[in-house]
Coordinates of N, CA and C in Angstrom, one line a residue:
M1 N 111.0 -10.2 59.1 CA 109.6 -10.3 59.1 C 109.2 -11.4 59.9
Q2 N 108.3 -11.4 61.0 CA 107.9 -12.4 61.7 C 106.9 -13.4 60.9
K3 N 107.3 -14.7 61.3 CA 106.4 -15.7 60.6 C 105.1 -15.7 61.3
K4 N 104.0 -16.0 60.3 CA 102.6 -16.2 60.8 C 102.4 -17.3 61.4
P5 N 102.0 -17.2 62.8 CA 101.9 -18.6 63.6 C 100.9 -19.4 63.1
V6 N 101.1 -20.6 63.0 CA 100.1 -21.7 62.5 C 98.9 -21.8 63.4
N7 N 97.6 -21.6 62.7 CA 96.5 -21.5 63.5 C 95.9 -22.9 64.0
K8 N 95.0 -23.0 64.9 CA 94.3 -24.0 65.5 C 94.0 -24.9 64.4
K9 N 93.0 -24.1 63.6 CA 92.2 -24.8 62.6 C 93.3 -25.7 61.5
T10 N 94.3 -25.0 61.3 CA 95.4 -25.8 60.3 C 95.9 -26.9 60.9
I11 N 96.3 -26.8 62.2 CA 96.9 -27.9 63.0 C 95.8 -29.1 62.9
L12 N 94.6 -28.7 63.3 CA 93.5 -29.9 63.5 C 93.1 -30.4 62.0
S13 N 93.2 -29.6 61.0 CA 92.9 -30.0 59.6 C 93.9 -31.2 59.2
I14 N 95.2 -30.7 59.4 CA 96.3 -31.7 59.1 C 96.4 -32.9 59.8
L15 N 96.2 -32.9 61.3 CA 95.9 -34.2 62.2 C 94.7 -34.9 61.6
I16 N 93.7 -34.3 61.2 CA 92.5 -35.2 60.8 C 92.7 -35.7 59.6
I17 N 93.1 -34.9 58.4 CA 93.2 -35.4 57.1 C 94.4 -36.3 56.8
L18 N 95.5 -36.1 57.6 CA 96.7 -36.9 57.3 C 96.8 -38.0 58.2
V19 N 96.0 -38.1 59.3 CA 96.0 -39.0 60.3 C 94.9 -39.8 60.6
L20 N 93.8 -39.2 61.0 CA 92.6 -39.8 61.5 C 91.9 -40.3 60.4
I21 N 91.6 -39.8 59.2 CA 91.0 -40.0 58.0 C 91.8 -41.3 57.5
P22 N 93.0 -41.3 57.4 CA 93.6 -42.5 56.7 C 93.4 -43.7 57.7
L23 N 93.5 -43.6 59.0 CA 93.2 -44.6 59.9 C 91.7 -45.2 59.8
T24 N 90.8 -44.1 59.5 CA 89.5 -44.6 59.4 C 89.3 -45.5 58.2
V25 N 90.0 -45.2 57.0 CA 90.0 -45.7 55.7 C 90.6 -47.3 56.0
F26 N 91.7 -47.3 56.7 CA 92.2 -48.6 57.0 C 91.5 -49.5 57.7
A27 N 90.7 -49.0 58.7 CA 90.0 -49.6 59.7 C 88.5 -50.1 59.0
S28 N 88.1 -49.5 57.8 CA 87.0 -49.9 57.1 C 86.7 -51.3 56.9
G29 N 87.9 -52.1 56.8 CA 87.6 -53.3 56.4 C 87.2 -54.2 57.8
Y30 N 87.3 -53.6 58.7 CA 86.8 -54.3 60.1 C 85.4 -53.9 60.7
M31 N 84.7 -53.1 60.0 CA 83.6 -52.4 60.5 C 82.4 -53.3 60.1
G32 N 82.4 -54.5 59.5 CA 81.3 -55.4 59.3 C 80.7 -55.0 57.9
D33 N 79.5 -55.5 57.7 CA 78.8 -55.1 56.3 C 78.6 -53.7 56.4
R34 N 78.6 -53.4 55.1 CA 78.2 -52.0 54.7 C 79.2 -51.2 55.4
N35 N 80.6 -51.8 55.5 CA 81.6 -51.0 56.2 C 82.0 -49.6 55.4
Y36 N 81.6 -49.5 54.2 CA 81.9 -48.3 53.3 C 81.1 -47.2 53.7
Y37 N 79.9 -47.6 53.9 CA 78.8 -46.4 54.6 C 79.3 -45.9 55.8
I38 N 79.8 -46.8 56.8 CA 80.0 -46.2 58.1 C 81.1 -45.4 57.9
A39 N 82.3 -46.1 57.3 CA 83.5 -45.2 57.0 C 83.3 -43.9 56.4
G40 N 82.3 -43.9 55.2 CA 82.2 -42.8 54.7 C 81.6 -41.6 55.5
V41 N 80.4 -42.0 56.4 CA 79.9 -40.9 57.3 C 81.0 -40.4 58.3
I42 N 81.8 -41.4 58.7 CA 82.8 -40.8 59.7 C 83.7 -40.0 59.0
I43 N 84.2 -40.2 57.9 CA 85.2 -39.4 57.1 C 84.7 -37.9 57.0
I44 N 83.2 -37.9 56.5 CA 82.5 -36.7 56.4 C 82.5 -35.9 57.7
I45 N 82.3 -36.7 58.8 CA 82.1 -36.0 60.0 C 83.4 -35.3 60.7
L46 N 84.5 -36.3 60.3 CA 85.8 -35.7 60.6 C 86.3 -34.5 59.7
T47 N 85.9 -34.5 58.6 CA 86.1 -33.4 57.5 C 85.5 -32.2 58.1
M48 N 84.2 -32.3 58.6 CA 83.6 -30.9 58.9 C 84.1 -30.2 60.3
I49 N 84.7 -31.3 61.1 CA 85.1 -30.7 62.5 C 86.0 -29.5 62.2
P50 N 87.0 -29.5 61.7 CA 88.0 -28.2 61.7 C 87.4 -27.0 61.0
F51 N 86.3 -27.5 60.0 CA 85.7 -26.4 59.3 C 84.8 -25.5 60.3
F52 N 84.2 -26.2 61.3 CA 83.3 -25.4 62.1 C 84.1 -24.7 63.2
V53 N 85.2 -25.4 63.6 CA 86.2 -25.0 64.6 C 86.8 -23.6 64.2
G54 N 86.9 -23.5 62.9 CA 87.6 -22.3 62.4 C 86.9 -21.2 62.4
F55 N 85.6 -21.2 62.7 CA 84.7 -20.0 62.8 C 84.9 -19.3 64.1
E56 N 85.5 -20.2 65.2 CA 85.7 -19.4 66.5 C 84.7 -18.6 67.0
G57 N 84.8 -17.5 66.8 CA 83.8 -16.4 67.5 C 82.6 -16.1 66.6
R58 N 82.4 -16.6 65.7 CA 81.3 -16.3 64.6 C 80.8 -17.3 64.0
K59 N 79.4 -17.1 63.6 CA 78.6 -18.3 63.0 C 79.1 -18.3 61.5
P60 N 78.8 -19.7 61.0 CA 79.5 -20.0 59.5 C 78.5 -19.2 58.8
H61 N 78.9 -18.3 57.6 CA 77.9 -17.8 56.7 C 77.4 -18.7 55.9
P62 N 76.0 -18.6 55.5 CA 75.5 -19.6 54.5 C 76.1 -19.4 53.4
R63 N 76.7 -18.5 52.8 CA 77.3 -18.5 51.4 C 78.3 -19.3 51.6
E64 N 79.2 -19.5 52.5 CA 80.4 -20.5 52.8 C 79.9 -21.9 52.6
M65 N 78.8 -22.1 53.1 CA 78.4 -23.5 53.0 C 77.8 -23.9 51.5
V66 N 77.3 -22.9 50.9 CA 76.6 -23.0 49.7 C 77.7 -23.1 48.6
T67 N 78.7 -22.3 48.6 CA 79.8 -22.3 48.0 C 80.3 -23.7 47.7
I68 N 80.7 -24.3 48.9 CA 81.3 -25.7 49.1 C 80.3 -26.5 48.4
A69 N 79.3 -26.5 48.7 CA 78.1 -27.4 48.2 C 77.9 -27.2 46.6
V70 N 77.9 -26.1 46.1 CA 78.0 -26.0 44.7 C 79.2 -26.3 44.0
M71 N 80.5 -26.3 44.6 CA 81.8 -26.9 43.9 C 81.4 -28.5 43.9
T72 N 81.0 -28.9 45.1 CA 80.9 -30.4 45.1 C 80.0 -31.0 44.2
A73 N 79.0 -30.3 43.9 CA 77.9 -30.5 42.8 C 78.4 -30.6 41.4
I74 N 79.3 -29.4 41.4 CA 79.9 -29.3 39.9 C 80.8 -30.5 39.8
A75 N 81.6 -30.7 40.8 CA 82.4 -32.1 40.6 C 82.0 -33.3 40.4
V76 N 80.7 -33.4 41.0 CA 79.8 -34.7 40.9 C 79.5 -34.8 39.5
V77 N 79.0 -33.7 38.8 CA 78.5 -33.7 37.6 C 79.4 -33.9 36.6
S78 N 80.7 -33.4 36.9 CA 81.7 -33.3 35.9 C 82.1 -35.0 35.8
R79 N 82.1 -35.8 37.0 CA 82.3 -37.2 36.8 C 81.1 -37.9 36.2
V80 N 80.0 -37.6 36.3 CA 78.8 -38.3 35.9 C 78.7 -38.1 34.4
A81 N 79.2 -36.9 34.0 CA 78.9 -36.6 32.5 C 79.7 -37.5 31.5
F82 N 80.9 -37.9 32.2 CA 82.0 -38.7 31.4 C 81.8 -40.3 31.7
I83 N 80.5 -40.6 32.2 CA 80.4 -41.9 32.7 C 80.6 -43.2 31.7
M84 N 80.3 -42.6 30.5 CA 80.8 -43.6 29.2 C 82.0 -43.7 28.8
V85 N 82.8 -42.9 29.4 CA 84.2 -42.8 29.0 C 85.1 -43.3 30.4
P86 N 85.6 -44.5 30.0 CA 86.6 -45.2 31.2 C 87.6 -44.5 31.5
A87 N 87.8 -44.3 32.7 CA 89.0 -43.5 33.2 C 89.1 -42.2 33.2
F88 N 88.1 -41.4 32.4 CA 88.1 -40.0 32.1 C 87.3 -39.2 33.1
K89 N 88.0 -38.8 34.3 CA 87.3 -38.2 35.2 C 87.8 -36.8 35.4
P90 N 87.0 -35.7 35.1 CA 87.4 -34.4 35.3 C 87.2 -33.9 36.8
I91 N 86.4 -34.7 37.7 CA 86.1 -34.4 38.8 C 87.3 -33.8 39.7
L92 N 88.5 -34.4 39.5 CA 89.6 -34.1 40.4 C 90.2 -32.8 39.9
G93 N 90.0 -32.4 38.8 CA 90.3 -30.9 38.1 C 89.4 -29.8 38.9
I94 N 88.2 -30.2 39.0 CA 87.2 -29.2 40.0 C 87.6 -29.3 41.2
V95 N 88.0 -30.3 41.9 CA 88.4 -30.5 43.1 C 89.7 -29.7 43.6
M96 N 90.7 -29.8 42.6 CA 91.9 -28.9 42.6 C 91.7 -27.5 42.7
I97 N 90.8 -27.1 41.7 CA 90.4 -25.7 41.7 C 89.9 -25.3 42.8
T98 N 89.0 -25.9 43.5 CA 88.3 -25.7 44.8 C 89.4 -25.4 45.7
G99 N 90.4 -26.3 46.0 CA 91.4 -26.4 46.9 C 92.4 -25.0 46.6
V100 N 92.6 -24.8 45.4 CA 93.4 -23.7 45.0 C 92.8 -22.2 45.4
A101 N 91.4 -22.2 45.2 CA 90.6 -21.0 45.5 C 90.2 -20.7 46.8
L102 N 90.0 -22.0 47.5 CA 89.2 -21.8 48.8 C 89.9 -22.1 50.0
G103 N 91.2 -22.9 49.7 CA 91.8 -23.6 50.8 C 91.8 -25.0 50.9
S104 N 92.6 -25.6 51.7 CA 92.8 -26.9 51.8 C 91.8 -27.6 52.3
L105 N 91.0 -27.2 53.3 CA 89.9 -27.9 53.9 C 88.7 -28.0 53.0
A106 N 88.6 -26.8 52.2 CA 87.4 -26.9 51.2 C 87.7 -27.6 50.2
G107 N 89.1 -27.9 49.7 CA 89.5 -28.8 48.7 C 89.2 -30.3 49.2
F108 N 89.6 -30.5 50.3 CA 89.3 -32.0 50.9 C 87.8 -32.1 50.8
M109 N 87.0 -31.3 51.4 CA 85.7 -31.6 51.7 C 84.9 -31.6 50.2
A110 N 85.3 -31.1 49.3 CA 84.6 -31.1 48.0 C 85.1 -32.5 47.2
G111 N 86.5 -32.9 47.5 CA 87.0 -34.3 47.1 C 86.3 -35.3 47.6
S112 N 86.2 -35.3 49.0 CA 85.6 -36.5 49.8 C 84.1 -36.7 49.6
L113 N 83.6 -35.5 49.8 CA 81.8 -35.6 49.5 C 81.7 -35.8 47.8
G114 N 82.3 -35.3 47.0 CA 82.1 -35.6 45.6 C 82.2 -37.1 45.3
A115 N 83.2 -37.8 46.0 CA 83.3 -39.1 45.7 C 82.2 -40.1 46.2
F116 N 81.9 -39.5 47.7 CA 80.8 -40.3 48.2 C 79.4 -40.1 47.5
V117 N 79.1 -38.6 47.1 CA 78.0 -38.6 46.6 C 77.9 -39.1 45.1
S118 N 79.1 -39.1 44.2 CA 79.0 -39.6 43.0 C 78.8 -41.1 43.0
N119 N 79.3 -41.7 43.8 CA 79.1 -43.2 44.0 C 77.7 -43.8 44.2
F120 N 76.8 -43.0 44.5 CA 75.4 -43.4 44.4 C 75.0 -43.8 43.1
I121 N 75.8 -43.2 42.0 CA 75.5 -43.3 40.7 C 76.4 -44.5 40.2
F122 N 77.8 -44.3 40.5 CA 78.8 -45.1 40.2 C 78.9 -46.6 40.9
G123 N 78.2 -46.6 41.9 CA 78.2 -47.8 42.9 C 79.0 -47.5 44.1
Q124 N 78.5 -47.8 45.4 CA 79.2 -47.7 46.6 C 79.7 -49.0 46.8
G125 N 80.8 -49.1 47.5 CA 81.7 -50.3 47.8 C 82.9 -50.2 48.7
P126 N 83.5 -51.0 49.2 CA 84.5 -51.0 50.0 C 85.7 -50.0 49.5
W127 N 85.6 -49.8 48.1 CA 86.4 -48.7 47.4 C 86.1 -47.5 47.8
T128 N 84.8 -47.2 48.2 CA 84.4 -45.6 48.6 C 85.3 -44.8 49.6
P129 N 85.6 -45.5 50.8 CA 86.5 -44.7 51.6 C 87.8 -44.3 51.1
W130 N 88.4 -45.2 50.1 CA 89.6 -44.9 49.7 C 89.6 -43.7 48.6
Q131 N 88.4 -43.9 47.9 CA 88.4 -42.8 46.9 C 88.0 -41.5 47.7
M132 N 87.2 -41.5 48.7 CA 86.9 -40.2 49.5 C 88.5 -39.6 50.0
L133 N 89.3 -40.7 50.5 CA 90.6 -40.1 51.0 C 91.5 -39.6 49.7
A134 N 91.6 -40.3 48.7 CA 92.4 -39.8 47.5 C 91.9 -38.7 46.9
F135 N 90.5 -38.5 46.7 CA 89.9 -37.4 45.9 C 90.2 -36.3 46.9
G136 N 90.0 -36.4 48.3 CA 90.0 -35.4 49.2 C 91.5 -34.8 49.3
L137 N 92.4 -35.7 49.1 CA 93.8 -35.2 49.2 C 94.3 -34.5 48.0
A138 N 93.7 -34.8 46.9 CA 94.1 -34.0 45.7 C 93.6 -32.4 45.8
G139 N 92.5 -32.2 46.5 CA 92.2 -30.8 46.7 C 93.1 -30.3 47.8
F140 N 93.2 -31.2 48.7 CA 94.2 -30.7 49.8 C 95.6 -30.3 49.4
I141 N 96.2 -31.0 48.7 CA 97.6 -30.9 48.1 C 97.6 -29.7 47.2
A142 N 96.5 -29.6 46.4 CA 96.6 -28.7 45.5 C 96.5 -27.2 46.0
S143 N 96.0 -27.2 47.2 CA 95.9 -25.8 47.9 C 97.4 -25.6 48.4
Y144 N 98.1 -26.4 49.0 CA 99.4 -26.2 49.5 C 100.5 -25.9 47.9
L145 N 100.1 -26.4 46.9 CA 100.9 -26.1 45.8 C 100.7 -24.7 45.3
A146 N 99.4 -24.3 45.6 CA 99.0 -22.8 45.2 C 99.6 -22.2 46.3
K147 N 99.7 -22.2 47.7 CA 100.5 -21.5 48.5 C 101.9 -21.2 48.0
A148 N 102.7 -22.4 47.5 CA 103.9 -22.5 47.2 C 104.2 -22.0 45.8
G149 N 103.0 -21.3 45.2 CA 103.4 -20.6 43.9 C 103.5 -21.4 42.7
I150 N 103.2 -22.9 42.8 CA 103.2 -23.7 41.7 C 102.0 -23.8 41.1
M151 N 100.7 -23.7 41.7 CA 99.6 -23.9 41.0 C 98.9 -22.4 41.1
K152 N 99.0 -21.9 39.9 CA 98.1 -20.6 39.8 C 97.6 -20.4 38.3
F153 N 96.5 -19.6 38.1 CA 95.8 -19.7 36.9 C 95.6 -18.0 36.5
D154 N 96.7 -17.2 36.8 CA 96.5 -15.8 36.6 C 97.0 -15.5 35.0
T155 N 97.8 -16.5 34.5 CA 98.3 -16.2 33.0 C 98.1 -17.6 32.4
W156 N 98.2 -17.5 31.1 CA 98.0 -18.7 30.3 C 99.2 -19.8 30.7
K157 N 100.5 -19.2 30.9 CA 101.6 -20.2 31.2 C 101.3 -20.8 32.4
R158 N 101.0 -20.0 33.5 CA 100.7 -20.5 34.8 C 99.7 -21.5 34.9
S159 N 98.8 -21.4 34.0 CA 97.5 -22.2 33.9 C 98.2 -23.6 33.2
L160 N 99.1 -23.6 32.3 CA 99.6 -24.9 31.7 C 100.4 -25.4 32.7
L161 N 101.2 -24.7 33.3 CA 102.2 -25.4 34.4 C 101.0 -26.2 35.6
S162 N 100.0 -25.5 35.9 CA 99.1 -25.8 36.8 C 98.5 -27.3 36.3
A163 N 98.3 -27.2 35.1 CA 97.7 -28.6 34.5 C 98.7 -29.6 34.4
V164 N 99.9 -29.5 34.1 CA 100.9 -30.4 34.0 C 100.9 -31.0 35.4
C165 N 101.1 -30.0 36.3 CA 101.2 -30.5 37.8 C 100.1 -31.4 38.3
G166 N 98.9 -30.9 37.9 CA 97.8 -31.6 38.3 C 97.9 -33.1 37.5
G167 N 98.1 -33.2 36.5 CA 98.3 -34.6 35.7 C 99.2 -35.2 36.3
I168 N 100.4 -34.8 36.8 CA 101.4 -35.5 37.4 C 101.0 -36.1 38.9
L169 N 100.3 -35.3 39.3 CA 99.8 -35.6 40.8 C 99.0 -36.7 40.5
I170 N 98.0 -36.8 39.6 CA 97.1 -38.1 39.5 C 98.1 -39.1 39.1
L171 N 98.8 -39.0 38.3 CA 99.8 -40.3 37.7 C 100.6 -40.8 38.7
I172 N 101.4 -39.9 39.7 CA 102.2 -40.4 40.6 C 101.6 -40.8 42.0
F173 N 100.5 -40.1 42.5 CA 99.9 -40.0 43.8 C 98.5 -40.7 43.9
V174 N 97.6 -39.7 43.3 CA 96.4 -40.4 43.5 C 96.1 -41.5 42.9
G175 N 96.4 -41.7 41.8 CA 96.1 -42.9 40.9 C 96.7 -44.3 41.7
P176 N 98.1 -44.1 41.9 CA 98.5 -45.3 42.9 C 97.9 -45.6 44.3
L177 N 97.4 -44.5 44.8 CA 96.8 -44.6 46.1 C 95.5 -45.2 45.8
L178 N 94.8 -45.1 44.7 CA 93.6 -45.7 44.5 C 93.6 -47.2 44.2
D179 N 94.8 -47.4 43.5 CA 95.3 -48.7 43.1 C 95.6 -49.6 44.5
T180 N 96.1 -48.9 45.4 CA 96.5 -49.6 46.7 C 95.3 -50.2 47.4
C181 N 94.1 -49.7 47.3 CA 93.0 -50.2 47.8 C 92.7 -51.8 47.4
T182 N 93.2 -52.1 46.3 CA 93.1 -53.4 45.8 C 93.6 -54.5 46.6
F183 N 94.8 -54.0 47.5 CA 95.3 -55.2 48.5 C 94.6 -55.4 49.5
F184 N 93.8 -54.4 49.8 CA 93.0 -54.6 51.0 C 91.5 -55.2 50.9
I185 N 90.9 -54.9 49.6 CA 89.5 -55.2 49.4 C 89.3 -56.4 48.4
A186 N 90.5 -56.8 47.6 CA 90.3 -57.9 46.7 C 91.2 -59.1 46.8
T187 N 92.4 -58.9 47.0 CA 93.2 -60.0 47.2 C 94.4 -59.8 48.2
P188 N 93.6 -59.7 49.6 CA 94.8 -59.7 50.7 C 96.0 -60.6 50.8
G189 N 97.0 -60.1 51.0 CA 98.2 -61.0 51.1 C 99.0 -61.3 50.0
M190 N 98.6 -60.6 49.0 CA 99.3 -60.9 47.5 C 100.9 -60.5 47.7
G191 N 101.6 -61.3 46.9 CA 102.9 -61.2 47.1 C 103.3 -59.9 46.2
A192 N 104.8 -59.6 46.3 CA 105.3 -58.5 45.5 C 105.2 -58.5 44.2
G193 N 105.2 -59.5 43.4 CA 104.9 -59.6 42.0 C 103.5 -59.2 41.7
A194 N 102.5 -59.8 42.2 CA 101.2 -59.5 42.2 C 101.0 -58.0 42.2
A195 N 101.6 -57.5 43.5 CA 101.3 -55.9 43.7 C 101.9 -55.1 42.6
A196 N 103.1 -55.4 42.1 CA 103.7 -54.7 41.0 C 102.8 -54.8 39.8
A197 N 102.2 -55.9 39.6 CA 101.3 -56.3 38.4 C 100.1 -55.2 38.7
V198 N 99.7 -55.0 39.8 CA 98.4 -54.0 40.1 C 98.8 -52.5 39.7
Y199 N 99.9 -52.3 40.2 CA 100.5 -50.9 39.9 C 100.7 -50.7 38.3
L200 N 101.1 -51.7 37.9 CA 101.6 -51.5 36.3 C 100.3 -51.6 35.3
A201 N 99.3 -52.4 35.9 CA 98.2 -52.4 35.1 C 97.4 -51.0 35.2
G202 N 97.8 -50.2 36.4 CA 96.9 -49.0 36.7 C 97.8 -47.7 36.0
I203 N 98.8 -48.0 35.5 CA 99.5 -46.8 34.8 C 98.6 -46.4 33.5
P204 N 98.0 -47.1 32.5 CA 97.3 -46.6 31.5 C 96.0 -45.8 32.2
V205 N 95.3 -46.6 33.0 CA 94.1 -45.8 33.5 C 94.7 -44.5 34.1
N206 N 95.6 -44.5 35.2 CA 96.1 -43.2 35.9 C 96.6 -42.1 34.6
A207 N 97.0 -42.6 33.6 CA 97.6 -41.6 32.7 C 96.3 -40.8 32.0
I208 N 95.1 -41.8 31.6 CA 94.1 -41.2 31.0 C 93.4 -40.3 32.2
H209 N 93.4 -40.6 33.4 CA 92.8 -39.8 34.4 C 93.5 -38.4 34.6
G210 N 94.8 -38.6 34.6 CA 95.6 -37.5 34.5 C 95.4 -36.4 33.5
V211 N 95.2 -37.0 32.2 CA 95.0 -36.2 31.2 C 93.6 -35.5 31.3
S212 N 92.5 -36.2 31.7 CA 91.4 -35.5 31.9 C 91.5 -34.3 32.9
V213 N 92.0 -34.5 34.1 CA 92.4 -33.7 34.9 C 93.3 -32.5 34.5
A214 N 94.2 -32.5 33.9 CA 95.0 -31.6 33.2 C 94.2 -30.8 32.3
L215 N 93.5 -31.3 31.4 CA 92.6 -30.6 30.5 C 91.5 -29.7 31.1
T216 N 91.1 -30.3 32.3 CA 90.0 -29.5 33.1 C 90.6 -28.3 33.8
L217 N 91.8 -28.4 34.2 CA 92.6 -27.4 34.9 C 93.1 -26.3 33.9
L218 N 93.4 -26.8 32.7 CA 93.9 -25.7 31.7 C 92.7 -25.1 31.1
F219 N 91.7 -25.7 30.9 CA 90.4 -24.8 30.1 C 89.6 -24.3 31.2
V220 N 89.4 -24.6 32.2 CA 88.2 -24.0 33.1 C 88.8 -23.7 34.4
G221 N 90.2 -23.8 34.7 CA 90.9 -23.3 35.9 C 90.8 -22.0 36.3
K222 N 91.1 -21.1 35.1 CA 91.2 -19.6 35.4 C 89.7 -19.1 35.6
P223 N 88.8 -19.4 34.7 CA 87.3 -18.8 34.9 C 86.8 -19.1 36.1
I224 N 86.9 -20.5 36.6 CA 86.2 -20.8 37.8 C 87.0 -20.2 39.1
K225 N 88.4 -20.2 39.1 CA 89.1 -19.6 40.1 C 88.8 -18.0 40.2
D226 N 88.6 -17.3 39.0 CA 88.3 -16.0 38.9 C 86.8 -15.7 39.6
K227 N 86.1 -16.6 39.2 CA 84.5 -16.3 39.9 C 84.6 -16.7 41.4
L228 N 85.2 -17.6 42.0 CA 85.5 -17.9 43.4 C 86.2 -16.8 44.0
D229 N 87.2 -16.1 43.3 CA 87.8 -15.1 44.1 C 87.1 -13.8 44.2
R230 N 86.2 -13.6 43.2 CA 85.1 -12.5 43.3 C 84.2 -12.7 44.5
L231 N 83.8 -13.8 44.6 CA 82.9 -14.2 45.8 C 83.6 -14.1 47.1
K232 N 84.8 -14.5 47.3 CA 85.7 -14.3 48.5 C 85.7 -12.9 48.7
T233 N 85.9 -11.9 47.8 CA 86.3 -10.6 47.8 C 85.1 -9.9 48.1
K234 N 83.9 -10.1 47.6 CA 82.6 -9.3 47.6 C 82.0 -9.9 49.2
Y235 N 82.0 -11.0 49.3 CA 81.4 -11.5 50.7 C 82.3 -11.8 51.8
G236 N 83.7 -11.6 51.9 CA 84.5 -11.9 52.7 C 84.5 -13.4 53.3
I237 N 84.2 -14.3 52.6 CA 84.0 -15.8 53.0 C 85.1 -16.6 52.6
L238 N 85.4 -17.7 53.4 CA 86.2 -18.7 53.1 C 87.7 -18.2 52.7
D239 N 88.3 -17.3 53.7 CA 89.7 -16.9 53.6 C 90.5 -18.3 54.0
E240 N 91.7 -18.1 53.1 CA 92.7 -19.1 53.2 C 93.1 -19.1 54.7
E241 N 93.5 -20.6 55.0 CA 94.0 -20.8 56.4 C 95.3 -20.2 56.7

């Protein structure tokens, strides 16, 4: 059986998300005042490039844009709804479901846009580009975990496994990535001991964050994924890369 060739959209997406956007985040500290706004806009533009390139001979269907916008809005609301509960952020559960159902690029867009928009309530700052990158990568990685058969929501057992995987992803990757921004925006040049203290202090926060994401995946993963699958089947939109 012949392997399906990797298409142009996938290559461009990986290049932008894993190379250009991280470089933008690192460079944000050198963009002057309000650097987070400049970096945030650049990240949004970069994310949209492969999305539109993927249409190649056809126009984007309005439903495709609306579907991503709706999932982004749900992600924002899920974060704002728990504003009074520190570290409890279901937003990445919604972002991961978006990635699983609609593909890696849609997952990244929902995460990065969700972080940017919700920070108009939580507060914009030099941490915003880091959150856009970390939240976007959560959706991006979830899509590939789904392709590998790890994140699925067709049965209760698979939903439970997906929830556990989502929680672990927050604890060992997304959370530490968010903690890393401390080295660049708060205390540049800190020693190894101080750096270790930052990561250790982040473990309880990341654990709560991971639990909130796991619960979101467990209880709303299947119903939301099923609705998105029906939309894809009915309208032929947002096919997997």
